[in-house]
Short mmCIF file of C-alpha atoms in Angstrom, two decimals:
data_model
loop_
_atom_site.label_atom_id
_atom_site.label_comp_id
_atom_site.label_asym_id
_atom_site.label_seq_id
_atom_site.Cartn_x
_atom_site.Cartn_y
_atom_site.Cartn_z
CA MET A 1 9.47 -116.50 -95.63
CA VAL A 2 7.55 -113.67 -94.06
CA ALA A 3 10.00 -111.14 -95.46
CA CYS A 4 9.46 -112.34 -99.02
CA ARG A 5 5.71 -112.22 -98.65
CA LEU A 6 5.93 -108.68 -97.26
CA VAL A 7 8.03 -107.57 -100.21
CA ALA A 8 5.64 -109.17 -102.69
CA LEU A 9 2.67 -107.52 -100.99
CA ALA A 10 4.41 -104.17 -100.94
CA LEU A 11 5.26 -104.43 -104.61
CA THR A 12 1.67 -105.18 -105.60
CA LEU A 13 0.46 -102.28 -103.48
CA GLY A 14 3.03 -99.79 -104.63
CA LEU A 15 3.54 -100.79 -108.23
CA ALA A 16 -0.16 -101.09 -109.00
CA ALA A 17 0.02 -97.72 -110.74
CA PRO A 18 0.48 -97.93 -114.48
CA ALA A 19 4.15 -98.13 -115.35
CA GLY A 20 5.29 -99.05 -118.84
CA ALA A 21 3.31 -98.09 -121.92
CA GLN A 22 5.48 -94.98 -122.15
CA SER A 23 4.58 -94.44 -125.80
CA LYS A 24 1.17 -93.30 -124.50
CA THR A 25 2.90 -91.12 -121.92
CA VAL A 26 4.21 -87.65 -122.71
CA LEU A 27 6.78 -86.08 -120.41
CA LEU A 28 6.37 -82.30 -120.35
CA SER A 29 9.16 -80.33 -118.71
CA THR A 30 8.03 -76.84 -117.87
CA THR A 31 8.44 -73.93 -115.52
CA THR A 32 7.00 -73.51 -112.06
CA SER A 33 5.06 -70.41 -113.13
CA THR A 34 2.81 -72.34 -115.54
CA GLN A 35 2.10 -74.85 -112.79
CA ASP A 36 1.64 -72.28 -110.01
CA SER A 37 -0.78 -70.25 -112.14
CA GLY A 38 -3.02 -73.33 -112.43
CA LEU A 39 -3.11 -73.16 -116.24
CA LEU A 40 -1.73 -76.68 -116.69
CA ASP A 41 -4.35 -78.07 -114.33
CA VAL A 42 -6.88 -76.97 -116.97
CA LEU A 43 -4.96 -77.84 -120.14
CA VAL A 44 -3.54 -81.26 -119.20
CA PRO A 45 -6.89 -82.99 -118.51
CA LEU A 46 -8.25 -81.44 -121.72
CA PHE A 47 -5.33 -82.90 -123.68
CA GLU A 48 -5.58 -86.31 -122.03
CA GLY A 49 -9.30 -86.52 -122.72
CA LYS A 50 -8.86 -85.56 -126.38
CA THR A 51 -5.85 -87.70 -127.29
CA GLY A 52 -5.70 -90.60 -124.85
CA TYR A 53 -2.16 -89.68 -123.89
CA THR A 54 -1.14 -89.45 -120.23
CA VAL A 55 0.91 -86.36 -119.44
CA LYS A 56 3.60 -86.28 -116.79
CA THR A 57 4.35 -82.65 -115.99
CA ILE A 58 7.73 -81.92 -114.46
CA SER A 59 7.64 -78.35 -113.14
CA VAL A 60 11.10 -76.99 -112.51
CA GLY A 61 13.00 -73.81 -113.33
CA THR A 62 13.34 -73.04 -117.05
CA GLY A 63 17.08 -73.80 -116.89
CA GLN A 64 16.44 -77.28 -115.55
CA ALA A 65 13.45 -77.88 -117.82
CA LEU A 66 15.65 -77.28 -120.87
CA ALA A 67 18.60 -79.19 -119.42
CA LEU A 68 16.39 -82.25 -118.81
CA ALA A 69 14.99 -82.04 -122.34
CA ALA A 70 18.49 -81.72 -123.78
CA ARG A 71 19.34 -85.06 -122.14
CA GLY A 72 16.22 -86.69 -123.57
CA GLU A 73 14.57 -86.86 -120.11
CA ALA A 74 11.46 -85.12 -121.47
CA ASP A 75 9.47 -85.18 -124.72
CA VAL A 76 8.36 -81.57 -125.00
CA THR A 77 9.18 -78.35 -123.17
CA LEU A 78 7.18 -75.22 -122.37
CA ALA A 79 9.60 -72.51 -121.25
CA HIS A 80 9.98 -68.75 -120.99
CA ALA A 81 13.61 -67.80 -121.58
CA PRO A 82 13.86 -66.93 -125.30
CA ALA A 83 17.64 -66.36 -125.36
CA LEU A 84 18.37 -69.69 -123.67
CA GLU A 85 15.76 -71.49 -125.80
CA LYS A 86 17.30 -70.19 -129.03
CA LYS A 87 20.69 -71.47 -127.88
CA TYR A 88 19.28 -75.00 -127.44
CA VAL A 89 17.50 -74.78 -130.80
CA ALA A 90 20.73 -73.63 -132.50
CA GLU A 91 22.53 -76.63 -131.00
CA GLY A 92 19.87 -78.92 -132.43
CA ARG A 93 18.81 -80.18 -129.01
CA MET A 94 15.33 -78.67 -129.25
CA LEU A 95 13.22 -78.58 -132.39
CA ASN A 96 10.41 -76.51 -133.81
CA ARG A 97 10.26 -73.66 -131.26
CA ARG A 98 6.86 -71.95 -131.48
CA LEU A 99 5.46 -69.06 -129.43
CA VAL A 100 2.40 -69.96 -127.35
CA MET A 101 1.49 -67.02 -125.13
CA TYR A 102 2.88 -64.16 -123.11
CA ASN A 103 2.25 -62.32 -119.93
CA ASP A 104 4.48 -59.69 -118.42
CA PHE A 105 6.90 -59.09 -115.64
CA VAL A 106 6.54 -56.19 -113.26
CA VAL A 107 9.03 -54.48 -110.98
CA ILE A 108 7.50 -54.32 -107.53
CA GLY A 109 8.67 -52.77 -104.29
CA PRO A 110 7.52 -51.25 -101.01
CA ALA A 111 4.97 -48.44 -101.21
CA ALA A 112 7.54 -46.11 -99.60
CA ASP A 113 9.54 -46.53 -102.84
CA PRO A 114 13.12 -46.03 -101.50
CA ALA A 115 14.65 -46.04 -105.00
CA GLY A 116 12.16 -43.50 -106.40
CA LEU A 117 10.82 -45.79 -109.13
CA LYS A 118 7.28 -44.43 -109.33
CA GLY A 119 6.61 -42.93 -112.73
CA GLU A 120 9.64 -44.63 -114.25
CA ARG A 121 8.72 -46.34 -117.53
CA SER A 122 12.01 -48.01 -118.44
CA ALA A 123 12.94 -51.24 -116.68
CA LEU A 124 16.64 -50.64 -117.27
CA ALA A 125 16.49 -47.16 -115.79
CA ALA A 126 14.62 -48.59 -112.81
CA LEU A 127 17.36 -51.12 -112.13
CA LYS A 128 20.02 -48.41 -112.38
CA LYS A 129 18.10 -46.37 -109.80
CA ILE A 130 17.81 -49.38 -107.46
CA ALA A 131 21.58 -49.95 -107.65
CA ALA A 132 22.39 -46.27 -107.24
CA ALA A 133 20.15 -45.99 -104.20
CA GLY A 134 21.43 -49.28 -102.79
CA ALA A 135 17.77 -50.27 -102.27
CA ARG A 136 17.27 -53.91 -101.32
CA PHE A 137 16.46 -56.23 -104.24
CA VAL A 138 15.58 -59.92 -103.97
CA SER A 139 16.65 -62.15 -106.86
CA ARG A 140 15.39 -65.68 -107.53
CA GLY A 141 18.97 -66.88 -108.04
CA ASP A 142 17.73 -70.25 -109.34
CA ARG A 143 18.36 -70.10 -113.11
CA SER A 144 14.64 -69.96 -113.73
CA GLY A 145 13.19 -68.04 -116.65
CA THR A 146 12.50 -65.09 -114.35
CA HIS A 147 16.05 -65.17 -113.03
CA THR A 148 17.49 -65.42 -116.56
CA LEU A 149 15.50 -62.34 -117.57
CA GLU A 150 16.56 -60.44 -114.46
CA LEU A 151 20.25 -61.17 -115.09
CA ALA A 152 19.92 -60.07 -118.72
CA LEU A 153 18.35 -56.79 -117.54
CA TRP A 154 21.16 -56.09 -115.08
CA LYS A 155 23.68 -56.73 -117.84
CA GLN A 156 21.92 -54.38 -120.25
CA ALA A 157 21.70 -51.78 -117.52
CA GLY A 158 25.45 -52.07 -117.08
CA VAL A 159 25.14 -52.72 -113.36
CA GLU A 160 26.68 -55.58 -111.45
CA PRO A 161 24.31 -56.32 -108.57
CA LYS A 162 26.12 -56.87 -105.27
CA ALA A 163 25.39 -57.83 -101.69
CA PRO A 164 24.41 -56.45 -99.21
CA TRP A 165 21.51 -54.79 -101.07
CA TYR A 166 21.24 -57.69 -103.56
CA ILE A 167 19.69 -60.77 -101.94
CA GLU A 168 19.48 -64.19 -103.66
CA SER A 169 16.60 -66.34 -102.42
CA GLY A 170 17.31 -69.49 -104.45
CA GLN A 171 13.59 -70.29 -104.33
CA GLY A 172 10.44 -70.17 -106.43
CA MET A 173 8.55 -66.95 -107.18
CA GLY A 174 6.05 -67.36 -104.35
CA ALA A 175 8.70 -67.81 -101.66
CA THR A 176 10.76 -64.99 -103.18
CA LEU A 177 7.78 -62.62 -102.99
CA GLY A 178 7.41 -63.50 -99.33
CA ILE A 179 11.07 -62.70 -98.64
CA ALA A 180 10.91 -59.43 -100.62
CA ASP A 181 7.81 -58.42 -98.67
CA ASP A 182 9.45 -59.25 -95.36
CA ARG A 183 12.65 -57.32 -96.20
CA LYS A 184 10.73 -54.41 -97.79
CA ALA A 185 12.72 -55.03 -100.96
CA CYS A 186 12.15 -54.66 -104.69
CA THR A 187 11.95 -57.65 -107.01
CA ILE A 188 10.91 -58.66 -110.51
CA THR A 189 7.97 -61.03 -110.72
CA ASP A 190 5.64 -62.38 -113.37
CA ARG A 191 2.24 -60.79 -113.07
CA ALA A 192 0.39 -64.09 -112.59
CA THR A 193 2.26 -64.99 -109.41
CA TYR A 194 2.00 -61.41 -108.15
CA LEU A 195 -1.78 -61.49 -108.60
CA ALA A 196 -1.98 -64.84 -106.81
CA PHE A 197 -0.07 -63.38 -103.85
CA GLN A 198 -1.69 -59.95 -103.82
CA LYS A 199 -3.56 -60.67 -100.60
CA ARG A 200 -0.41 -61.72 -98.73
CA VAL A 201 2.08 -59.21 -100.06
CA THR A 202 2.06 -55.47 -99.47
CA LEU A 203 4.50 -54.66 -102.29
CA LYS A 204 3.20 -52.42 -105.09
CA VAL A 205 3.75 -52.49 -108.84
CA LEU A 206 6.25 -49.71 -109.56
CA VAL A 207 7.31 -50.30 -113.18
CA GLU A 208 5.32 -52.10 -115.87
CA GLY A 209 4.62 -52.22 -119.59
CA ASP A 210 8.18 -51.87 -120.88
CA ARG A 211 9.15 -54.12 -123.83
CA PRO A 212 11.99 -55.95 -122.02
CA LEU A 213 9.45 -56.97 -119.36
CA LEU A 214 7.48 -59.06 -121.83
CA ASN A 215 7.41 -62.73 -120.74
CA ILE A 216 7.11 -64.95 -123.79
CA TYR A 217 6.36 -68.68 -123.45
CA SER A 218 7.37 -71.08 -126.21
CA VAL A 219 6.85 -74.75 -126.79
CA MET A 220 9.66 -76.88 -128.18
CA GLU A 221 9.89 -80.53 -129.17
CA VAL A 222 12.78 -82.65 -127.95
CA ASN A 223 15.18 -84.02 -130.54
CA PRO A 224 14.83 -87.82 -130.26
CA ALA A 225 18.59 -88.06 -130.78
CA ASN A 226 19.09 -86.56 -127.29
CA GLY A 227 18.67 -89.90 -125.54
CA PRO A 228 16.93 -93.26 -125.50
CA ARG A 229 13.15 -93.64 -125.32
CA VAL A 230 12.19 -90.08 -126.27
CA ASN A 231 8.53 -90.02 -127.28
CA ALA A 232 8.94 -87.58 -130.16
CA ALA A 233 5.52 -88.32 -131.66
CA GLY A 234 3.73 -87.67 -128.35
CA GLY A 235 5.76 -84.52 -127.78
CA LYS A 236 4.71 -83.15 -131.14
CA VAL A 237 1.03 -83.91 -130.49
CA LEU A 238 1.19 -81.95 -127.22
CA ALA A 239 3.07 -79.06 -128.87
CA ASP A 240 0.48 -78.87 -131.66
CA PHE A 241 -2.28 -79.00 -129.07
CA MET A 242 -0.88 -75.92 -127.27
CA LEU A 243 -1.22 -73.95 -130.51
CA SER A 244 -4.68 -75.20 -131.44
CA PRO A 245 -7.48 -72.59 -131.60
CA GLU A 246 -9.31 -74.33 -128.74
CA VAL A 247 -6.38 -74.09 -126.32
CA GLN A 248 -5.54 -70.57 -127.42
CA HIS A 249 -9.10 -69.63 -126.50
CA VAL A 250 -8.77 -71.29 -123.08
CA ILE A 251 -5.57 -69.31 -122.48
CA LYS A 252 -7.29 -66.06 -123.48
CA THR A 253 -9.91 -66.41 -120.76
CA PHE A 254 -7.92 -68.21 -118.08
CA GLY A 255 -7.84 -66.36 -114.76
CA VAL A 256 -10.63 -63.88 -115.53
CA ASP A 257 -13.01 -65.50 -113.05
CA LYS A 258 -10.45 -65.41 -110.22
CA TYR A 259 -8.48 -62.21 -110.79
CA GLY A 260 -10.80 -60.17 -113.00
CA GLN A 261 -8.17 -60.16 -115.75
CA PRO A 262 -6.59 -62.85 -117.94
CA LEU A 263 -3.18 -64.09 -116.81
CA PHE A 264 -1.83 -64.82 -120.30
CA VAL A 265 -2.27 -63.54 -123.85
CA PRO A 266 -2.32 -66.24 -126.58
CA ILE A 267 0.01 -65.57 -129.53
CA ALA A 268 0.07 -68.73 -131.66
CA GLY A 269 1.52 -68.06 -135.10
CA LYS A 270 3.44 -64.93 -134.04
CA LYS A 271 7.24 -64.60 -134.26
CA ASP A 272 9.75 -63.02 -131.84
CA GLU A 273 10.16 -60.13 -134.28
CA ASP A 274 6.49 -59.21 -133.84
CA PHE A 275 7.21 -57.94 -130.33
CA MET B 1 -3.34 -65.73 -86.39
CA ASP B 2 -6.42 -65.39 -88.61
CA LEU B 3 -4.54 -67.47 -91.18
CA LEU B 4 -4.06 -70.30 -88.69
CA TRP B 5 -7.73 -70.28 -87.80
CA SER B 6 -8.89 -70.27 -91.39
CA GLY B 7 -6.39 -73.08 -92.03
CA LEU B 8 -7.93 -75.10 -89.23
CA ARG B 9 -11.43 -74.44 -90.52
CA GLN B 10 -10.39 -75.40 -94.04
CA ALA B 11 -8.73 -78.60 -92.79
CA PHE B 12 -11.97 -79.54 -91.09
CA ALA B 13 -13.94 -78.72 -94.25
CA LEU B 14 -11.54 -80.73 -96.44
CA VAL B 15 -11.87 -83.80 -94.24
CA THR B 16 -15.59 -83.67 -93.58
CA GLY B 17 -16.44 -82.46 -97.08
CA GLY B 18 -14.66 -85.48 -98.54
CA ASP B 19 -12.85 -83.48 -101.25
CA PRO B 20 -11.96 -86.34 -103.67
CA GLU B 21 -8.60 -84.83 -104.61
CA VAL B 22 -7.51 -84.57 -100.98
CA TRP B 23 -8.63 -88.12 -100.29
CA ALA B 24 -6.72 -89.36 -103.33
CA ILE B 25 -3.57 -87.58 -102.11
CA LEU B 26 -4.04 -88.99 -98.62
CA ARG B 27 -4.58 -92.50 -99.99
CA LEU B 28 -1.53 -92.28 -102.25
CA SER B 29 0.67 -91.06 -99.38
CA LEU B 30 -0.49 -93.93 -97.21
CA GLN B 31 -0.09 -96.53 -99.97
CA VAL B 32 3.34 -95.34 -101.04
CA SER B 33 4.81 -94.89 -97.57
CA GLY B 34 3.10 -98.06 -96.29
CA SER B 35 4.54 -100.10 -99.17
CA ALA B 36 7.98 -98.58 -98.70
CA THR B 37 7.86 -99.36 -94.98
CA LEU B 38 6.84 -102.97 -95.70
CA ILE B 39 9.71 -103.41 -98.15
CA ALA B 40 12.09 -101.83 -95.64
CA LEU B 41 10.82 -104.25 -92.97
CA GLY B 42 11.27 -107.19 -95.36
CA LEU B 43 14.88 -106.18 -95.94
CA GLY B 44 15.78 -104.54 -92.65
CA ILE B 45 14.56 -107.13 -90.13
CA PRO B 46 16.59 -110.04 -91.53
CA ALA B 47 19.59 -107.77 -92.10
CA GLY B 48 19.39 -106.24 -88.61
CA ALA B 49 18.92 -109.62 -86.93
CA ALA B 50 21.80 -111.13 -88.89
CA LEU B 51 24.07 -108.21 -87.99
CA ALA B 52 23.11 -108.47 -84.33
CA LEU B 53 23.73 -112.20 -84.07
CA ALA B 54 26.60 -112.82 -86.47
CA ARG B 55 30.27 -112.16 -85.74
CA PHE B 56 32.51 -111.61 -88.73
CA PRO B 57 35.50 -109.43 -89.62
CA GLY B 58 34.48 -105.92 -90.64
CA ARG B 59 31.25 -106.14 -88.65
CA ALA B 60 31.98 -102.89 -86.81
CA LEU B 61 32.35 -101.11 -90.14
CA VAL B 62 29.04 -102.50 -91.45
CA VAL B 63 27.27 -101.46 -88.25
CA SER B 64 28.72 -97.95 -88.58
CA LEU B 65 27.52 -97.83 -92.19
CA VAL B 66 24.00 -98.85 -91.12
CA ASN B 67 23.98 -96.21 -88.41
CA THR B 68 25.09 -93.61 -90.93
CA GLY B 69 22.36 -94.84 -93.28
CA MET B 70 19.77 -94.10 -90.58
CA GLY B 71 20.48 -90.43 -91.21
CA LEU B 72 20.52 -90.71 -95.00
CA PRO B 73 19.30 -87.32 -96.35
CA PRO B 74 16.16 -87.94 -98.47
CA VAL B 75 17.26 -85.44 -101.13
CA VAL B 76 20.51 -87.38 -101.64
CA VAL B 77 18.52 -90.59 -102.06
CA GLY B 78 16.13 -88.72 -104.39
CA LEU B 79 18.97 -87.47 -106.56
CA PHE B 80 20.64 -90.85 -106.95
CA VAL B 81 17.41 -92.77 -107.50
CA THR B 82 16.48 -90.18 -110.16
CA LEU B 83 19.82 -90.61 -111.93
CA PHE B 84 19.37 -94.40 -111.90
CA LEU B 85 15.80 -94.22 -113.20
CA TRP B 86 16.44 -91.64 -115.93
CA ARG B 87 15.77 -92.89 -119.45
CA SER B 88 19.52 -92.70 -119.96
CA GLY B 89 20.27 -94.24 -116.53
CA PRO B 90 21.10 -97.87 -115.71
CA LEU B 91 17.49 -98.65 -114.70
CA GLY B 92 15.93 -96.48 -117.44
CA GLY B 93 14.39 -99.56 -119.05
CA TRP B 94 12.06 -99.97 -116.06
CA GLU B 95 10.32 -96.73 -117.07
CA ILE B 96 9.07 -96.00 -113.57
CA LEU B 97 10.43 -92.48 -113.03
CA TYR B 98 7.61 -90.07 -112.07
CA THR B 99 5.34 -92.94 -110.98
CA PRO B 100 4.36 -94.03 -107.44
CA ALA B 101 6.66 -97.04 -107.85
CA ALA B 102 9.65 -94.71 -108.04
CA ILE B 103 8.62 -93.02 -104.78
CA VAL B 104 8.17 -96.43 -103.13
CA LEU B 105 11.67 -97.38 -104.25
CA ALA B 106 13.27 -94.16 -102.97
CA GLN B 107 11.39 -94.28 -99.66
CA ALA B 108 12.32 -97.94 -99.16
CA VAL B 109 15.97 -96.95 -99.58
CA ILE B 110 15.48 -94.27 -96.93
CA ALA B 111 13.61 -96.52 -94.48
CA ALA B 112 15.63 -99.73 -94.84
CA PRO B 113 18.67 -98.56 -92.84
CA ILE B 114 16.37 -97.13 -90.14
CA VAL B 115 14.63 -100.50 -89.76
CA THR B 116 17.95 -102.36 -89.89
CA GLY B 117 19.54 -100.14 -87.25
CA ILE B 118 16.63 -100.33 -84.81
CA THR B 119 16.26 -104.10 -85.31
CA LEU B 120 19.97 -104.48 -84.65
CA ALA B 121 19.68 -102.54 -81.39
CA ALA B 122 16.48 -104.37 -80.35
CA VAL B 123 17.93 -107.83 -80.94
CA GLN B 124 21.20 -106.92 -79.25
CA GLN B 125 19.44 -105.88 -76.07
CA VAL B 126 18.16 -109.45 -75.64
CA PRO B 127 20.79 -110.78 -73.18
CA GLU B 128 23.38 -113.03 -74.76
CA LYS B 129 22.98 -115.47 -71.86
CA PHE B 130 19.35 -116.00 -72.91
CA ARG B 131 20.47 -117.04 -76.39
CA LEU B 132 23.15 -119.35 -75.04
CA GLN B 133 20.61 -120.90 -72.69
CA LEU B 134 18.27 -121.62 -75.60
CA LEU B 135 21.05 -123.37 -77.46
CA ALA B 136 22.01 -125.28 -74.32
CA LEU B 137 18.40 -126.44 -73.98
CA GLY B 138 18.75 -128.03 -77.38
CA ALA B 139 17.24 -125.37 -79.63
CA SER B 140 18.53 -125.29 -83.18
CA ARG B 141 20.13 -122.06 -84.39
CA ALA B 142 17.02 -121.23 -86.45
CA GLN B 143 14.77 -121.78 -83.40
CA MET B 144 17.09 -119.61 -81.29
CA VAL B 145 16.85 -116.76 -83.85
CA ARG B 146 13.06 -117.04 -83.98
CA VAL B 147 12.66 -116.93 -80.18
CA THR B 148 15.14 -114.07 -79.87
CA LEU B 149 13.24 -112.07 -82.50
CA ARG B 150 10.01 -112.69 -80.61
CA GLU B 151 11.65 -111.40 -77.43
CA ALA B 152 12.70 -108.27 -79.33
CA ARG B 153 9.37 -107.69 -81.06
CA LEU B 154 8.15 -104.84 -78.83
CA PRO B 155 11.22 -102.62 -79.25
CA MET B 156 11.11 -103.57 -82.94
CA LEU B 157 7.72 -101.87 -83.28
CA ALA B 158 9.76 -98.69 -82.88
CA ALA B 159 11.41 -99.65 -86.19
CA VAL B 160 8.00 -99.60 -87.89
CA MET B 161 7.11 -96.24 -86.36
CA ALA B 162 10.45 -94.65 -87.15
CA GLY B 163 10.54 -96.05 -90.69
CA PHE B 164 7.00 -95.02 -91.54
CA GLY B 165 7.29 -91.67 -89.78
CA GLY B 166 10.49 -90.96 -91.67
CA VAL B 167 9.13 -91.64 -95.14
CA ILE B 168 5.58 -90.27 -94.85
CA SER B 169 7.00 -86.90 -93.84
CA GLU B 170 9.92 -86.74 -96.28
CA ILE B 171 9.71 -84.40 -99.22
CA GLY B 172 13.05 -84.27 -101.07
CA ALA B 173 12.93 -87.74 -102.60
CA SER B 174 9.18 -87.74 -103.32
CA LEU B 175 9.47 -84.46 -105.18
CA MET B 176 12.48 -85.51 -107.25
CA VAL B 177 11.51 -89.04 -108.27
CA GLY B 178 7.75 -88.49 -108.26
CA GLY B 179 7.59 -85.08 -109.88
CA ASN B 180 4.52 -83.98 -107.88
CA ILE B 181 2.22 -84.81 -110.80
CA LYS B 182 -1.41 -84.04 -110.13
CA GLY B 183 -3.51 -87.17 -109.73
CA GLN B 184 -0.49 -89.44 -110.14
CA THR B 185 2.39 -88.75 -107.77
CA ARG B 186 1.19 -85.86 -105.62
CA THR B 187 1.66 -86.77 -101.96
CA LEU B 188 0.74 -84.83 -98.83
CA THR B 189 4.18 -83.25 -98.49
CA THR B 190 4.67 -82.36 -102.16
CA ALA B 191 1.14 -80.94 -102.35
CA MET B 192 1.96 -78.82 -99.31
CA VAL B 193 5.03 -77.30 -100.99
CA LEU B 194 3.02 -76.63 -104.15
CA GLU B 195 0.13 -74.97 -102.33
CA THR B 196 2.56 -72.81 -100.37
CA GLY B 197 4.23 -71.85 -103.65
CA LYS B 198 0.86 -70.91 -105.07
CA GLY B 199 0.10 -68.77 -102.03
CA ASN B 200 -2.75 -71.05 -100.90
CA PHE B 201 -1.59 -71.07 -97.29
CA GLU B 202 -4.94 -72.26 -95.90
CA VAL B 203 -4.79 -75.40 -98.04
CA ALA B 204 -1.15 -75.96 -97.06
CA ILE B 205 -2.06 -75.65 -93.38
CA ALA B 206 -5.00 -78.00 -93.85
CA LEU B 207 -2.77 -80.58 -95.55
CA SER B 208 -0.15 -80.33 -92.81
CA LEU B 209 -2.81 -80.94 -90.16
CA LEU B 210 -3.98 -83.99 -92.11
CA LEU B 211 -0.39 -85.28 -92.26
CA LEU B 212 0.05 -84.76 -88.53
CA ALA B 213 -3.23 -86.52 -87.81
CA LEU B 214 -2.24 -89.44 -90.03
CA VAL B 215 1.17 -89.88 -88.41
CA PHE B 216 -0.42 -89.60 -84.98
CA LEU B 217 -3.07 -92.25 -85.74
CA VAL B 218 -0.51 -94.72 -87.07
CA ASN B 219 1.79 -94.20 -84.09
CA TRP B 220 -1.11 -94.35 -81.67
CA ALA B 221 -2.19 -97.72 -83.04
CA LEU B 222 1.34 -99.10 -82.94
CA THR B 223 1.98 -97.73 -79.45
CA ALA B 224 -1.27 -99.28 -78.24
CA ILE B 225 -0.12 -102.69 -79.50
CA GLN B 226 3.32 -102.18 -77.99
CA GLN B 227 2.11 -101.07 -74.58
CA ARG B 228 -0.65 -103.67 -74.31
CA ARG B 229 1.79 -106.47 -75.04
CA ALA B 230 4.33 -104.95 -72.68
CA GLY B 231 1.83 -104.49 -69.88
#
């Protein structure tokens, strides 16, 4: 039968890639920002060369990255939403949460500064001013780490953001920056993505350096009880690798050649209370 | 405008410079979508021919289902194939999620109804009198089906073009079941989304031009075969 032969041929062509041998494969669920910054493109090959593991990186929003891990659909997670992470750790879904690095968020907006944010040092005060002025603000609206932080800030500021000045993009940081730029709106972005888009976006940094704007990344191992076939051993090896002196040094210098400043600050061994 | 030009220049540089990563992505896209199209042909041609020639109760419903399937949204297919292939899913034991095999599977699901539907239409447009005549001349049913399929082969090339064109350019399923993993499951379309997300618009433009060129070349070759045979 021609049809059978075609199917057999197709299977050999398509399935030639290594399947199976999952114990040598580590599934890392992480956020889009680590992928978009290019950091994982440096760290993953380093890890694979050192340990012989193959890493499959699933870059999604922090909410989804943790949800996948909680179902046992990943082996280790690198995320940046401390409050959400602690909830999963308290439930026993994620184990051994350790801080890896931080960078920071910045509040950006049009140079004309319709909400009068220039000179403001407090992120909460800045959000109150945006709401009071009814200045346009673009939110990620995608349950990512950035979105989680933004929602927490609105809550602390005691403001309930509303349309029409509050716009939800439902997209990644890059696309959201584009929309904010187009609408001459304010937004909250991680500095790495902002630097990557600096050439395309006319928005300026208006508020920076406030403690609530700190963006802390942690690595967590997946509880093997979450589902079948979790590679707990591989997950732990990758988590330990992220905290090794060698990787922490790579993180310290990553981005300097391209942006003239590092994108992340390594903080292995530190605790949340240290910040 | 300057962005478009620099995108064009970069596309040219990527192709002529032989950037190994771009070639690997191009090769993977071709392999995956080619395999998926072959599987879809293997399933869709017999199914379409059978549907066109057989008469059975509920046939109209099945044909409607196939026609609906031709518009199957790739992200819906991606979601369900992902759920099936999850470690906790019914096919979790296969351990192929986030591999090219998973993309082949999802794309075959997308392309199979397209091939079935077009085959069905192509076979049906062979006049029924022709088939009856073959049988009257003493052809067996199997011989009649073979000759009818040969008559329909030129319009059926459209099934190959539509199937391949549909899956090489789809993004939803590839992204969900493949995971866009560098060096493993990154295809032209998923790479394009990533580069746009990173703000590398020139690279995204270059990749989209490569995709367009690829689709054009495949269709050009198939059209040449179709028109030469027809002429």
